[in-house]
Structure formats: structure tokens, C-alpha cells
Coordinates of C-alpha atoms in Angstrom, one line a residue:
M1 CA -16.5 -10.0 1.5
P2 CA -18.4 -11.9 4.3
K3 CA -21.6 -13.7 3.5
R4 CA -24.8 -11.8 3.6
A5 CA -28.5 -12.9 3.5
I6 CA -31.4 -10.7 2.5
L7 CA -35.0 -12.0 3.1
I8 CA -37.9 -10.1 1.5
V9 CA -41.4 -11.0 2.4
L10 CA -44.2 -9.9 0.0
D11 CA -47.0 -9.8 2.6
G12 CA -50.0 -11.7 1.5
C13 CA -48.7 -13.0 -1.8
G14 CA -49.8 -16.6 -1.4
A15 CA -49.2 -19.4 -4.0
G16 CA -52.3 -21.6 -3.8
A17 CA -54.6 -23.2 -1.2
A18 CA -52.8 -25.2 1.5
P19 CA -54.2 -28.8 2.0
D20 CA -56.0 -27.6 5.2
S21 CA -57.5 -24.4 3.7
L22 CA -61.1 -25.5 4.4
E23 CA -60.3 -25.7 8.1
Y24 CA -59.5 -22.0 7.9
G25 CA -62.7 -21.1 6.0
D26 CA -60.9 -20.8 2.6
Q27 CA -61.9 -22.5 -0.6
P28 CA -59.4 -24.7 -2.5
T29 CA -59.6 -22.1 -5.3
V30 CA -57.7 -19.4 -3.4
A31 CA -54.4 -18.6 -5.0
T32 CA -53.5 -15.0 -4.4
V33 CA -50.9 -14.1 -7.0
K34 CA -52.2 -16.5 -9.7
N35 CA -55.8 -15.3 -9.3
V36 CA -54.7 -11.7 -9.5
F37 CA -52.7 -12.4 -12.6
N38 CA -55.8 -14.1 -14.2
H39 CA -58.2 -11.4 -13.1
V40 CA -56.2 -8.5 -14.7
K41 CA -55.4 -10.7 -17.7
G42 CA -51.7 -10.6 -16.9
F43 CA -49.3 -8.1 -15.4
H44 CA -45.7 -7.2 -16.3
A45 CA -43.2 -8.4 -13.7
P46 CA -40.1 -9.7 -15.6
N47 CA -37.8 -9.8 -12.6
L48 CA -40.2 -11.9 -10.5
Q49 CA -40.6 -14.1 -13.6
R50 CA -36.9 -14.4 -14.1
I51 CA -36.1 -15.6 -10.6
G52 CA -39.0 -18.1 -10.6
F53 CA -41.3 -16.4 -8.1
L54 CA -44.2 -16.3 -10.6
A55 CA -43.6 -19.9 -11.5
A56 CA -43.8 -20.9 -7.8
C57 CA -47.2 -19.1 -7.8
G58 CA -48.4 -21.3 -10.7
I59 CA -47.8 -18.8 -13.5
G60 CA -45.7 -20.4 -16.2
D61 CA -43.6 -23.6 -16.1
P62 CA -41.5 -24.6 -13.1
Q63 CA -38.1 -22.8 -12.9
S64 CA -34.9 -23.5 -11.0
N65 CA -34.3 -21.9 -7.6
S66 CA -38.0 -21.6 -6.7
G67 CA -40.9 -23.6 -5.2
R68 CA -43.6 -23.5 -2.6
L69 CA -43.6 -24.1 1.2
Q70 CA -46.6 -25.6 3.0
P71 CA -47.5 -24.0 6.3
T72 CA -47.5 -26.2 9.4
G73 CA -48.2 -23.7 12.2
K74 CA -51.7 -22.8 13.3
G75 CA -52.7 -19.6 11.7
K76 CA -52.7 -17.5 8.5
D77 CA -51.2 -14.2 9.4
S78 CA -48.0 -12.2 9.6
V79 CA -46.9 -13.3 13.0
T80 CA -47.4 -17.0 12.5
G81 CA -45.9 -16.8 9.0
H82 CA -42.8 -14.9 10.0
W83 CA -42.4 -16.9 13.2
E84 CA -42.6 -20.2 11.3
M85 CA -39.9 -19.0 8.9
M86 CA -37.6 -18.6 12.0
G87 CA -38.4 -22.0 13.4
I88 CA -41.1 -21.4 15.8
D89 CA -43.7 -24.2 16.0
I90 CA -47.2 -22.7 16.6
L91 CA -49.1 -25.7 17.8
N92 CA -52.1 -23.9 19.3
P93 CA -53.9 -21.2 17.5
F94 CA -54.1 -17.8 19.1
P95 CA -57.6 -16.8 20.2
T96 CA -60.0 -14.9 17.9
Y97 CA -63.1 -13.0 18.7
P98 CA -65.9 -13.1 16.1
N99 CA -68.4 -11.7 18.6
G100 CA -66.1 -9.1 20.2
F101 CA -63.8 -9.2 23.2
P102 CA -65.1 -10.7 26.5
K103 CA -66.6 -8.3 29.0
N104 CA -64.0 -8.8 31.7
L105 CA -61.1 -8.0 29.3
I106 CA -62.8 -4.8 28.2
Q107 CA -63.6 -3.8 31.8
E108 CA -60.0 -4.3 32.8
F109 CA -58.7 -2.3 29.8
E110 CA -61.1 0.6 30.5
S111 CA -60.2 0.6 34.2
R112 CA -56.5 0.8 33.4
I113 CA -56.8 3.7 30.9
G114 CA -59.5 5.6 32.8
R115 CA -61.9 5.8 29.8
I116 CA -64.7 3.7 28.4
S117 CA -64.4 2.3 24.9
I118 CA -66.6 2.0 21.8
G119 CA -66.9 -0.6 19.1
N120 CA -65.7 -4.0 20.3
K121 CA -66.5 -6.0 17.2
P122 CA -64.9 -7.4 14.2
A123 CA -64.6 -4.8 11.5
S124 CA -62.7 -3.3 8.6
G125 CA -60.4 -0.6 9.9
T126 CA -61.5 2.0 7.4
A127 CA -65.2 1.2 7.9
I128 CA -65.2 1.3 11.7
I129 CA -63.5 4.7 11.8
E130 CA -66.0 6.1 9.4
E131 CA -68.8 4.6 11.5
L132 CA -67.5 5.6 15.0
G133 CA -65.0 8.3 14.3
P134 CA -67.4 11.2 14.9
E135 CA -68.5 9.7 18.2
H136 CA -64.8 9.2 19.2
I137 CA -64.0 12.8 18.4
K138 CA -66.9 14.1 20.6
S139 CA -66.2 11.7 23.5
G140 CA -62.5 10.8 23.3
H141 CA -63.5 7.2 23.8
P142 CA -61.1 4.8 21.9
I143 CA -62.4 2.6 19.2
L144 CA -61.7 -1.1 19.8
Y145 CA -62.1 -3.7 17.1
T146 CA -60.8 -7.0 15.9
S147 CA -60.8 -9.1 12.7
A148 CA -60.6 -12.7 11.7
D149 CA -57.0 -12.6 13.0
S150 CA -56.0 -12.6 16.7
V151 CA -55.7 -8.8 17.0
F152 CA -56.8 -6.2 19.6
Q153 CA -56.9 -3.0 17.6
I154 CA -57.2 0.5 19.0
A155 CA -58.1 3.4 16.7
T156 CA -57.9 7.0 17.9
H157 CA -57.8 10.4 16.1
E158 CA -54.3 12.0 16.4
D159 CA -55.9 15.4 17.4
V160 CA -58.0 13.8 20.1
V161 CA -55.5 11.3 21.6
P162 CA -51.8 12.1 21.4
I163 CA -49.9 9.4 19.6
E164 CA -47.8 8.5 22.7
S165 CA -51.0 8.1 24.8
L166 CA -52.3 5.7 22.1
Y167 CA -49.1 3.7 22.3
E168 CA -49.3 3.6 26.1
W169 CA -52.8 2.3 25.9
C170 CA -51.6 -0.4 23.5
R171 CA -48.8 -1.4 26.0
I172 CA -51.5 -1.7 28.7
A173 CA -53.6 -3.9 26.4
R174 CA -50.6 -6.0 25.7
E175 CA -49.9 -6.4 29.4
I176 CA -53.5 -7.6 30.1
C177 CA -53.9 -9.8 27.1
T178 CA -52.7 -13.0 28.7
E179 CA -54.1 -16.5 28.8
P180 CA -56.8 -17.3 27.9
N181 CA -56.9 -13.9 26.0
N182 CA -53.3 -14.1 24.8
L183 CA -54.1 -12.2 21.6
Q184 CA -51.3 -12.4 19.1
R185 CA -51.1 -8.7 18.4
V186 CA -52.2 -5.4 19.9
I187 CA -52.2 -2.7 17.1
A188 CA -52.3 1.0 17.4
R189 CA -54.4 2.5 14.5
P190 CA -54.1 6.3 14.5
F191 CA -56.1 8.3 12.1
T192 CA -56.7 11.9 11.1
G193 CA -59.3 13.9 9.1
T194 CA -62.9 14.9 9.5
P195 CA -66.2 12.9 9.3
G196 CA -66.6 11.5 5.8
N197 CA -62.9 12.0 5.1
F198 CA -60.9 10.1 7.7
T199 CA -57.5 8.7 6.8
R200 CA -55.4 6.2 8.7
T201 CA -51.9 7.6 9.3
E202 CA -48.6 5.8 8.9
R203 CA -47.9 5.8 12.6
R204 CA -49.4 2.4 13.1
K205 CA -47.4 0.3 15.7
D206 CA -47.7 -3.4 16.5
F207 CA -47.3 -4.9 20.0
P208 CA -47.0 -8.7 19.5
V209 CA -46.9 -11.5 22.0
V210 CA -43.3 -12.2 23.0
P211 CA -41.8 -15.0 20.7
P212 CA -40.0 -18.0 22.1
P213 CA -36.3 -18.5 21.3
N214 CA -35.8 -18.9 17.5
I215 CA -33.4 -18.7 14.6
I216 CA -33.3 -14.9 14.8
D217 CA -31.7 -15.3 18.3
E218 CA -29.2 -17.8 16.9
I219 CA -28.1 -15.6 14.0
A220 CA -27.9 -12.5 16.1
A221 CA -25.7 -14.3 18.7
I222 CA -23.2 -15.2 16.0
H223 CA -23.4 -12.5 13.4
G224 CA -24.7 -9.5 15.4
P225 CA -28.1 -7.8 15.4
I226 CA -30.4 -8.2 12.3
L227 CA -31.4 -5.1 10.3
G228 CA -35.2 -5.3 10.2
I229 CA -37.3 -3.3 7.7
G230 CA -41.0 -2.6 8.1
V231 CA -43.0 -4.5 10.6
V232 CA -40.5 -7.3 11.0
P233 CA -38.7 -6.2 14.3
E234 CA -42.1 -5.6 15.9
L235 CA -43.2 -9.1 15.0
F236 CA -40.3 -10.5 17.1
N237 CA -40.8 -7.9 19.9
G238 CA -37.5 -6.3 18.7
R239 CA -35.3 -9.1 20.1
G240 CA -32.2 -9.7 18.0
F241 CA -32.8 -6.6 15.9
L242 CA -31.1 -3.2 15.6
A243 CA -33.1 -0.3 16.9
T244 CA -34.4 1.6 13.9
S245 CA -37.4 3.7 12.9
R246 CA -40.2 1.8 11.3
T247 CA -40.8 2.3 7.6
Q248 CA -44.5 2.3 6.7
S249 CA -44.9 1.7 2.9
N250 CA -43.4 -0.2 0.1
P251 CA -41.5 2.8 -1.3
E252 CA -40.1 3.5 2.2
H253 CA -39.1 -0.1 2.6
F254 CA -37.3 -0.1 -0.7
R255 CA -35.3 3.0 0.1
A256 CA -34.4 1.6 3.5
L257 CA -33.3 -1.7 1.9
L258 CA -31.1 -0.1 -0.6
D259 CA -29.5 2.1 2.1
A260 CA -29.0 -1.0 4.3
M261 CA -27.3 -2.9 1.4
Q262 CA -24.6 -0.2 1.4
D263 CA -23.7 -1.0 5.0
D264 CA -22.2 -4.0 6.8
H265 CA -25.2 -6.2 7.8
S266 CA -25.0 -10.0 7.8
F267 CA -28.8 -10.4 7.7
I268 CA -31.4 -8.0 6.3
F269 CA -35.0 -9.0 6.9
A270 CA -37.7 -6.9 5.2
N271 CA -41.5 -7.0 4.9
F272 CA -43.3 -5.2 2.1
E273 CA -46.9 -5.0 3.3
D274 CA -48.8 -2.8 0.8
F275 CA -50.0 -5.9 -1.2
D276 CA -51.8 -7.1 1.9
M277 CA -52.7 -3.9 3.7
L278 CA -53.8 -1.8 0.8
Y279 CA -55.2 -4.3 -1.7
G280 CA -55.8 -7.8 -0.3
H281 CA -57.9 -6.6 2.6
R282 CA -59.7 -4.2 0.3
S283 CA -60.5 -6.8 -2.4
N284 CA -58.7 -4.8 -5.0
P285 CA -56.9 -7.2 -7.5
T286 CA -56.1 -4.4 -9.9
G287 CA -54.3 -2.5 -7.2
F288 CA -52.6 -5.7 -6.1
A289 CA -51.3 -6.3 -9.7
E290 CA -50.0 -2.7 -9.9
C291 CA -48.3 -3.1 -6.6
L292 CA -46.5 -6.3 -7.9
E293 CA -45.4 -4.4 -11.0
E294 CA -44.0 -1.6 -8.8
F295 CA -42.1 -4.1 -6.6
D296 CA -40.7 -5.7 -9.7
V297 CA -39.0 -2.5 -10.6
Y298 CA -37.6 -2.4 -7.1
L299 CA -36.4 -6.0 -7.4
G300 CA -34.4 -5.2 -10.5
K301 CA -32.5 -2.5 -8.6
I302 CA -32.0 -4.8 -5.6
I303 CA -30.6 -7.6 -7.7
A304 CA -28.2 -5.1 -9.4
E305 CA -26.7 -4.5 -6.0
L306 CA -26.0 -8.1 -5.2
D307 CA -22.6 -9.8 -5.3
E308 CA -21.5 -13.5 -5.3
E309 CA -21.5 -13.6 -1.5
D310 CA -25.1 -12.5 -1.2
L311 CA -28.2 -14.8 -0.7
L312 CA -31.5 -13.1 -1.6
I313 CA -34.8 -14.9 -0.9
I314 CA -38.1 -13.5 -2.0
T315 CA -41.1 -15.1 -0.3
A316 CA -44.5 -14.4 1.4
D317 CA -46.0 -15.1 4.8
H318 CA -49.6 -16.1 4.0
G319 CA -52.2 -15.4 1.3
N320 CA -54.7 -12.6 1.0
D321 CA -56.6 -13.4 -2.2
P322 CA -58.4 -10.2 -3.3
T323 CA -60.6 -12.2 -5.8
D324 CA -62.3 -14.3 -3.2
A325 CA -65.5 -13.4 -1.2
S326 CA -63.6 -12.5 2.0
T327 CA -61.4 -9.6 2.9
D328 CA -59.4 -11.8 5.3
H329 CA -56.1 -13.6 4.9
T330 CA -56.2 -17.0 3.1
R331 CA -54.5 -20.2 4.1
E332 CA -52.0 -20.8 1.3
Y333 CA -48.6 -22.2 0.4
I334 CA -46.0 -19.5 0.2
P335 CA -43.8 -19.1 -2.9
W336 CA -40.1 -18.7 -2.4
A337 CA -37.3 -17.9 -4.9
I338 CA -33.6 -18.0 -4.2
V339 CA -31.2 -15.6 -5.9
S340 CA -27.6 -16.7 -5.3
S341 CA -24.7 -18.6 -6.8
G342 CA -24.7 -22.4 -6.5
S343 CA -28.4 -23.0 -6.7
D344 CA -30.0 -24.4 -9.9
T345 CA -32.9 -26.8 -9.2
W346 CA -36.7 -26.6 -9.1
L347 CA -37.4 -26.8 -5.4
G348 CA -41.0 -28.1 -5.7
D349 CA -43.4 -28.3 -2.8
Q350 CA -41.9 -28.7 0.7
I351 CA -43.3 -28.8 4.1
G352 CA -42.7 -26.0 6.7
F353 CA -41.6 -22.4 6.4
R354 CA -38.6 -23.0 8.7
I355 CA -36.7 -24.2 5.6
I356 CA -36.1 -20.5 4.9
G357 CA -34.6 -19.7 8.3
N358 CA -32.4 -22.8 8.1
K359 CA -31.2 -21.9 4.6
I360 CA -30.2 -18.4 5.8
K361 CA -28.5 -19.8 8.9
S362 CA -26.5 -22.3 6.9
W363 CA -25.6 -19.7 4.3
L364 CA -24.1 -17.3 6.9
A365 CA -22.2 -20.2 8.5
E366 CA -20.5 -21.3 5.3

């Protein structure tokens, strides 16, 4: 059989504060997976333990085939994490807006969509739809908000604004978010329900800035399009990936991954985001621990499908410590654990996430 590589990113599962964490507003005590483990007084994840992922997070003694990677790019989010894995050097941070978006950007957006907007401030997604959802339903005005990340988020009720209209507004925002307002991502945040009982739906869609040439392009040119699962294709603007429907939750990602492993794909690149989205941003270490235990069951089934020509890497993209004072991402090392034949050493701490992309590229070339 030909060589195959599978890369699984456990979104937000950081492995300890990076040396420059204070520059990002994070204390040296942040350590997502280890702090979750300690907070709940241990969780049961024998497969993550066996492959060395937990050891890389500081839980137990060092094990072969695992270690930590120090971020070098400017940022602590999914785009910068995934891009750095694929060899993109992010030398200048994307802009953030702790006081809301500039007036000229809002005016251009409103002029293009033909409606005024409400919100325009940093906020939790669930909190701002509870606050402004009733006004939105009455007026039809989209809710705009941001976070500590470089994001332009648009929330609308699916019964008020058709989903395709929301996506079109996001495409307009993406078009106008250029220098100096070259936000990293525009995100559609649809929701349903009634005041006091709003729920964000699973039709979120990301519109990132277009990435420069990277390892994805190199692999796709030689081995054919990559099968991306979850948000991954959107993070790279779809370039180099097969056109597929986006899965929206860890159970969906798992089913899609098992299905993909039955087909002929040289590279499968998956992101499991529930750790970050459902528990890290909501400061819920108990839910985070339960999510890791759930994934551990998935991992056992994934490993059972591997053969000697497969390379499996389990890693993360940044931290999101639910035990710290913030609901934002945290600047951390990422753990990585390799499951393949021919690897049997403790990998220790190394600099740069691109080591992962280069490892995959060299594996497929052997």
C-alpha cells in the first residue's frame, strides 16, 4: 500500500506556557491539558497516555514518540497554529480590536449590505446573542462582534436572515477587510431560538485571509488533494483540499475520519474543535476532561484501523486553558505524538510547528 499520513489537531489542547506567554497576556502557569487533569483530579484516557500525548502535556514521565513544539508565529489561534504547521511564517500579528471595529470599516460594511449593524464590541458569542438577539429579531440588523483574536464575527437568526444571505455578508466583509484591517477570519455565526433560549447552530462558516504558498500546496501537487475534516479546509481557503461538506462537531469529525480511512487518501488533515469551542472558551474544565475521554475512545478505534504504511500524528494548535481567569486562547507549546513504525525516541522540546508539516511531507516522499 502507498504511504498515508493522518494529522489530527485537538483544538486548544496546549501543553504549557510558551516562553513568550506574558507578551500575549497569559501567565506562566497556563497549561491546558495538565491543568484540566489536575482540576478534575485525573481523567481516563489510556490511548492518549499510551502514545505519549499526555506525557507531552506534562502528565507522567516522558515517553517515546512524543514531545512539545514551541510556537514561533505571531498569534495564538487556529489560523496561526495550522498555518505554522504547514510552514507559513507569521511575522506580523493580525489586527485585533479590543474597542470594536473602526468606524470607516463598519460604514463600508453597512453600505455594502444595505443595513445598519448592532454590537461592534468584543464579546462572548453566546452572551452577545442573548443581549442583542431580541433587537436583531425586531430590526433585522446583523450583530457584529470580535474577541481577543483577529476575527470579524456576524451573528444572525436563521429565521430572520437566510443562511446564504449571512454567508454573502461574510464574503463582503472578507473582501473589505484589507490592510490595515486585514482581519484573520470573518466568521458566520447563525443562531435560532427565542429570547432567553437562543442556540448557535452548526452552520458556522469561516472566511479566512488567503494563505501564502505552503506545505499543503507542495503535498497536493505531488499526491493529489488533501481530505480535510472540520474547519481545516476553510483555514486554508480551500486551496489544495477536496471539496467536501464541513463537519461541525467531534462525533461528526470522527465518523468522517473513519470513512476517509476506508478510501484512498494520501493525507487526511482533521481538526476536532469541541475542546476549544465548547469548553475552553466557556471555562469548563470538567467538560474539557470529559471531551478528552470521549476522544480517547475515538482514538482507540482510529489506531485499530492503521497499518504499517500509515503515519498518525496527534497534536494541537494553541492552548485554551479553562482553569485560568480568561476565556481566550492561551499562548502555549503544543504537544505532538507520533504513531508509526520506525519511531522510538522522546522528542523533547523543539522550536516551530513546521516540524509537523515537514515530517508529513518526508513520510509521503519515502
